[in-house]
Amino acid sequence: MTIEPVTELGNEGALRLPRARVVPLSAPPASYTAAVERYLTGVGLAKSSARIYRISRTTWGWMLTGEPAPTGAARRGAKPPVFPVAAIDDLALPEVPAEPAAARADEMDADTVNRELSIARKAIGRWQRQGWIEGDPTIGIERRPAPPALAENQIAALWRLDVALREKTRWKMLYESAARADEVLCLNVNVEDLCPQDKRGKTTAKGGATEWIHWQSGTAQLLPRLIARRTRGPLFLTDRKAPAGTPTLDVCPETGRARLSYRRAEEIFEENTRLPANPLASPDDIEDLDGWTLHRLRHSALTHDAEDGASTPMLLARSRHASVRSPERYARPGVDSVARHVAERDPAARRRT
């Protein structure tokens, strides 16, 4: 936006002091939904990231009107409220999203809530710079504390789950590579993108950059069975044929199936990890409990790297964060690391040995 001084005449022709008038850099969109689409077009996100950003901002569209965002199966086909983007500057609005945001934070996992808040703030900041809005309705809404890294017994319980080969491979890859879920879902089986013999793959990282992710033997042993004889198309596919209108890049030309979406991958992981996440619960109550999020695998892998003495440059390379301060979040030791530290310094245990 630009600030343009305006001089006005006061009483009896006296000049008033200049005041500032905000001049938008471009005409503001007619609606919040249009502003979201304009943002997604302007920042040049990868297709998978744009899908996640659109879902998060649609969620905030509900909360900006004071309505709870639908969750679970209710999200599919739900029509978000329509309102002008200028309504964000309503003087009453800063208090409107606080209650539904707090309610959502109580219902959803911290990773999802924090991601949605971060994405909303990025868009709001851009709209402020464009001069479309002035206020920020997310002021005062705090990030939720991040969940701890998964313990060794929890990771082991995950590998013991009886799930399909697709899920086993994807989860192993996420943990061993410490990659973001959307980066893994972007992988293709083309020879120029996937190098199973070198245990690495080329993907589109956050911000649209092309980068390599690296995995270990667990993933390498599963990949050949998952790929079978395919030489083209997405690595991780849905179970059904792609619906009409699916972009060509997201369809396997050999099977006709579509690329697995982030939302579906998250749902599958959450549903299958409810029991490991709540080991003391009765199997009859599992449907009412929450499982883990895919981001827990990335966070856990990087935390375990830090516990094993990985350097800051290596954590930066593994996480592909831009800021040197970002790896600090992984410096908090997990429960197993703390337990070993205490046990190693137990004087009674030392006397027994």
CSV table of N, CA, C and O in Angstrom, one decimal, residues 40 44-57 115 119 180-188 203-209 247 249-250 259-263 265:
chain,number,residue,atom,x,y,z
A,40,LEU,N,-3.2,-17.1,-3.2
A,40,LEU,CA,-2.6,-18.4,-3.6
A,40,LEU,C,-1.9,-18.2,-5.0
A,40,LEU,O,-0.9,-18.8,-5.3
A,44,GLY,N,2.8,-18.2,-5.6
A,44,GLY,CA,3.5,-19.3,-6.3
A,44,GLY,C,3.7,-20.5,-5.6
A,44,GLY,O,4.8,-21.1,-5.6
A,45,LEU,N,2.8,-21.0,-4.8
A,45,LEU,CA,2.9,-22.3,-4.0
A,45,LEU,C,2.9,-23.5,-4.9
A,45,LEU,O,2.2,-23.5,-6.0
A,46,ALA,N,3.5,-24.6,-4.5
A,46,ALA,CA,3.3,-25.8,-5.1
A,46,ALA,C,1.9,-26.3,-5.0
A,46,ALA,O,1.2,-25.9,-4.1
A,47,LYS,N,1.4,-27.1,-5.9
A,47,LYS,CA,0.0,-27.5,-5.9
A,47,LYS,C,-0.4,-28.2,-4.6
A,47,LYS,O,-1.5,-27.8,-4.1
A,48,SER,N,0.4,-29.0,-4.0
A,48,SER,CA,0.0,-29.7,-2.8
A,48,SER,C,0.0,-28.7,-1.6
A,48,SER,O,-0.9,-28.7,-0.8
A,49,SER,N,0.9,-27.8,-1.6
A,49,SER,CA,0.9,-26.7,-0.6
A,49,SER,C,-0.3,-25.8,-0.7
A,49,SER,O,-0.9,-25.4,0.3
A,50,ALA,N,-0.6,-25.4,-2.0
A,50,ALA,CA,-1.8,-24.6,-2.2
A,50,ALA,C,-3.0,-25.2,-1.7
A,50,ALA,O,-3.9,-24.5,-1.2
A,51,ARG,N,-3.1,-26.5,-1.8
A,51,ARG,CA,-4.3,-27.2,-1.4
A,51,ARG,C,-4.5,-27.1,0.1
A,51,ARG,O,-5.5,-26.8,0.7
A,52,ILE,N,-3.3,-27.3,0.8
A,52,ILE,CA,-3.4,-27.1,2.3
A,52,ILE,C,-3.7,-25.7,2.7
A,52,ILE,O,-4.4,-25.5,3.7
A,53,TYR,N,-3.1,-24.7,2.1
A,53,TYR,CA,-3.3,-23.3,2.4
A,53,TYR,C,-4.8,-23.0,2.2
A,53,TYR,O,-5.4,-22.3,3.0
A,54,ARG,N,-5.4,-23.5,1.1
A,54,ARG,CA,-6.8,-23.2,0.8
A,54,ARG,C,-7.7,-23.8,1.9
A,54,ARG,O,-8.6,-23.1,2.3
A,55,ILE,N,-7.4,-25.0,2.3
A,55,ILE,CA,-8.2,-25.6,3.3
A,55,ILE,C,-8.1,-24.8,4.6
A,55,ILE,O,-9.1,-24.5,5.3
A,56,SER,N,-6.9,-24.4,5.0
A,56,SER,CA,-6.7,-23.7,6.2
A,56,SER,C,-7.4,-22.3,6.2
A,56,SER,O,-8.0,-21.9,7.2
A,57,ARG,N,-7.3,-21.6,5.1
A,57,ARG,CA,-8.0,-20.3,5.0
A,57,ARG,C,-9.5,-20.4,4.9
A,57,ARG,O,-10.2,-19.5,5.4
A,115,ARG,N,-0.6,-24.6,12.4
A,115,ARG,CA,-0.4,-24.4,11.0
A,115,ARG,C,-1.5,-23.5,10.4
A,115,ARG,O,-1.2,-22.6,9.6
A,119,ILE,N,-0.8,-19.9,8.6
A,119,ILE,CA,-1.2,-19.6,7.3
A,119,ILE,C,-2.1,-18.4,7.2
A,119,ILE,O,-2.0,-17.6,6.3
A,180,ARG,N,8.5,-33.1,5.2
A,180,ARG,CA,7.1,-32.7,5.4
A,180,ARG,C,6.2,-33.6,4.6
A,180,ARG,O,6.6,-34.1,3.5
A,181,ALA,N,5.0,-33.8,5.1
A,181,ALA,CA,4.1,-34.7,4.4
A,181,ALA,C,3.8,-34.4,3.0
A,181,ALA,O,3.7,-35.2,2.1
A,182,ASP,N,3.6,-33.1,2.7
A,182,ASP,CA,3.3,-32.7,1.3
A,182,ASP,C,4.5,-32.9,0.4
A,182,ASP,O,4.3,-33.1,-0.8
A,183,GLU,N,5.7,-32.8,1.0
A,183,GLU,CA,6.9,-33.1,0.1
A,183,GLU,C,7.0,-34.5,-0.3
A,183,GLU,O,7.3,-34.8,-1.5
A,184,VAL,N,6.6,-35.4,0.6
A,184,VAL,CA,6.6,-36.8,0.3
A,184,VAL,C,5.5,-37.2,-0.7
A,184,VAL,O,5.7,-38.0,-1.7
A,185,LEU,N,4.3,-36.6,-0.5
A,185,LEU,CA,3.2,-36.8,-1.4
A,185,LEU,C,3.4,-36.3,-2.8
A,185,LEU,O,2.8,-36.7,-3.8
A,186,CYS,N,4.4,-35.3,-3.0
A,186,CYS,CA,4.7,-34.8,-4.3
A,186,CYS,C,5.6,-35.7,-5.1
A,186,CYS,O,5.8,-35.5,-6.3
A,187,LEU,N,6.2,-36.7,-4.5
A,187,LEU,CA,7.1,-37.6,-5.2
A,187,LEU,C,6.5,-38.3,-6.4
A,187,LEU,O,5.4,-38.7,-6.3
A,188,ASN,N,7.3,-38.4,-7.4
A,188,ASN,CA,6.9,-39.2,-8.6
A,188,ASN,C,7.8,-40.4,-8.8
A,188,ASN,O,9.0,-40.3,-8.3
A,203,THR,N,11.8,-33.5,-4.8
A,203,THR,CA,10.5,-33.1,-4.4
A,203,THR,C,10.4,-31.5,-4.4
A,203,THR,O,11.4,-30.8,-4.5
A,204,THR,N,9.2,-31.0,-4.4
A,204,THR,CA,9.0,-29.6,-4.3
A,204,THR,C,8.8,-29.2,-2.8
A,204,THR,O,7.8,-29.7,-2.2
A,205,ALA,N,9.7,-28.4,-2.3
A,205,ALA,CA,9.7,-28.1,-0.9
A,205,ALA,C,8.9,-26.9,-0.6
A,205,ALA,O,8.3,-26.3,-1.6
A,206,LYS,N,8.8,-26.5,0.6
A,206,LYS,CA,8.0,-25.3,1.0
A,206,LYS,C,8.6,-24.1,0.3
A,206,LYS,O,9.8,-23.8,0.3
A,207,GLY,N,7.7,-23.3,-0.3
A,207,GLY,CA,8.1,-22.1,-1.0
A,207,GLY,C,8.3,-22.4,-2.5
A,207,GLY,O,8.6,-21.5,-3.3
A,208,GLY,N,8.1,-23.7,-2.9
A,208,GLY,CA,8.2,-24.0,-4.3
A,208,GLY,C,9.6,-24.4,-4.8
A,208,GLY,O,9.8,-24.7,-6.0
A,209,ALA,N,10.6,-24.5,-3.9
A,209,ALA,CA,12.0,-24.8,-4.3
A,209,ALA,C,12.1,-26.3,-4.6
A,209,ALA,O,11.4,-27.1,-3.9
A,247,PRO,N,-6.0,-33.2,-12.6
A,247,PRO,CA,-4.9,-32.8,-13.4
A,247,PRO,C,-4.0,-34.0,-13.8
A,247,PRO,O,-3.8,-34.9,-13.0
A,249,LEU,N,-0.9,-34.4,-14.1
A,249,LEU,CA,0.3,-34.6,-13.3
A,249,LEU,C,0.0,-35.4,-12.0
A,249,LEU,O,0.8,-36.0,-11.4
A,250,ASP,N,-1.3,-35.4,-11.7
A,250,ASP,CA,-1.7,-36.1,-10.4
A,250,ASP,C,-2.4,-37.4,-10.7
A,250,ASP,O,-3.1,-38.0,-9.9
A,259,ARG,N,-3.1,-39.2,-7.4
A,259,ARG,CA,-2.2,-38.9,-6.3
A,259,ARG,C,-2.9,-38.8,-5.0
A,259,ARG,O,-4.0,-38.2,-4.9
A,260,LEU,N,-2.4,-39.5,-3.9
A,260,LEU,CA,-3.0,-39.4,-2.6
A,260,LEU,C,-2.9,-38.0,-2.1
A,260,LEU,O,-1.9,-37.4,-2.1
A,261,SER,N,-4.1,-37.5,-1.6
A,261,SER,CA,-4.1,-36.1,-1.0
A,261,SER,C,-3.6,-36.1,0.4
A,261,SER,O,-3.6,-37.0,1.1
A,262,TYR,N,-3.2,-34.9,0.8
A,262,TYR,CA,-2.7,-34.6,2.1
A,262,TYR,C,-3.8,-34.9,3.1
A,262,TYR,O,-3.6,-35.6,4.2
A,263,ARG,N,-5.0,-34.5,2.8
A,263,ARG,CA,-6.1,-34.6,3.8
A,263,ARG,C,-6.4,-36.1,4.0
A,263,ARG,O,-6.5,-36.6,5.1
A,265,ALA,N,-4.3,-38.7,3.5
A,265,ALA,CA,-3.2,-39.3,4.2
A,265,ALA,C,-3.2,-39.0,5.7
A,265,ALA,O,-2.9,-39.8,6.5
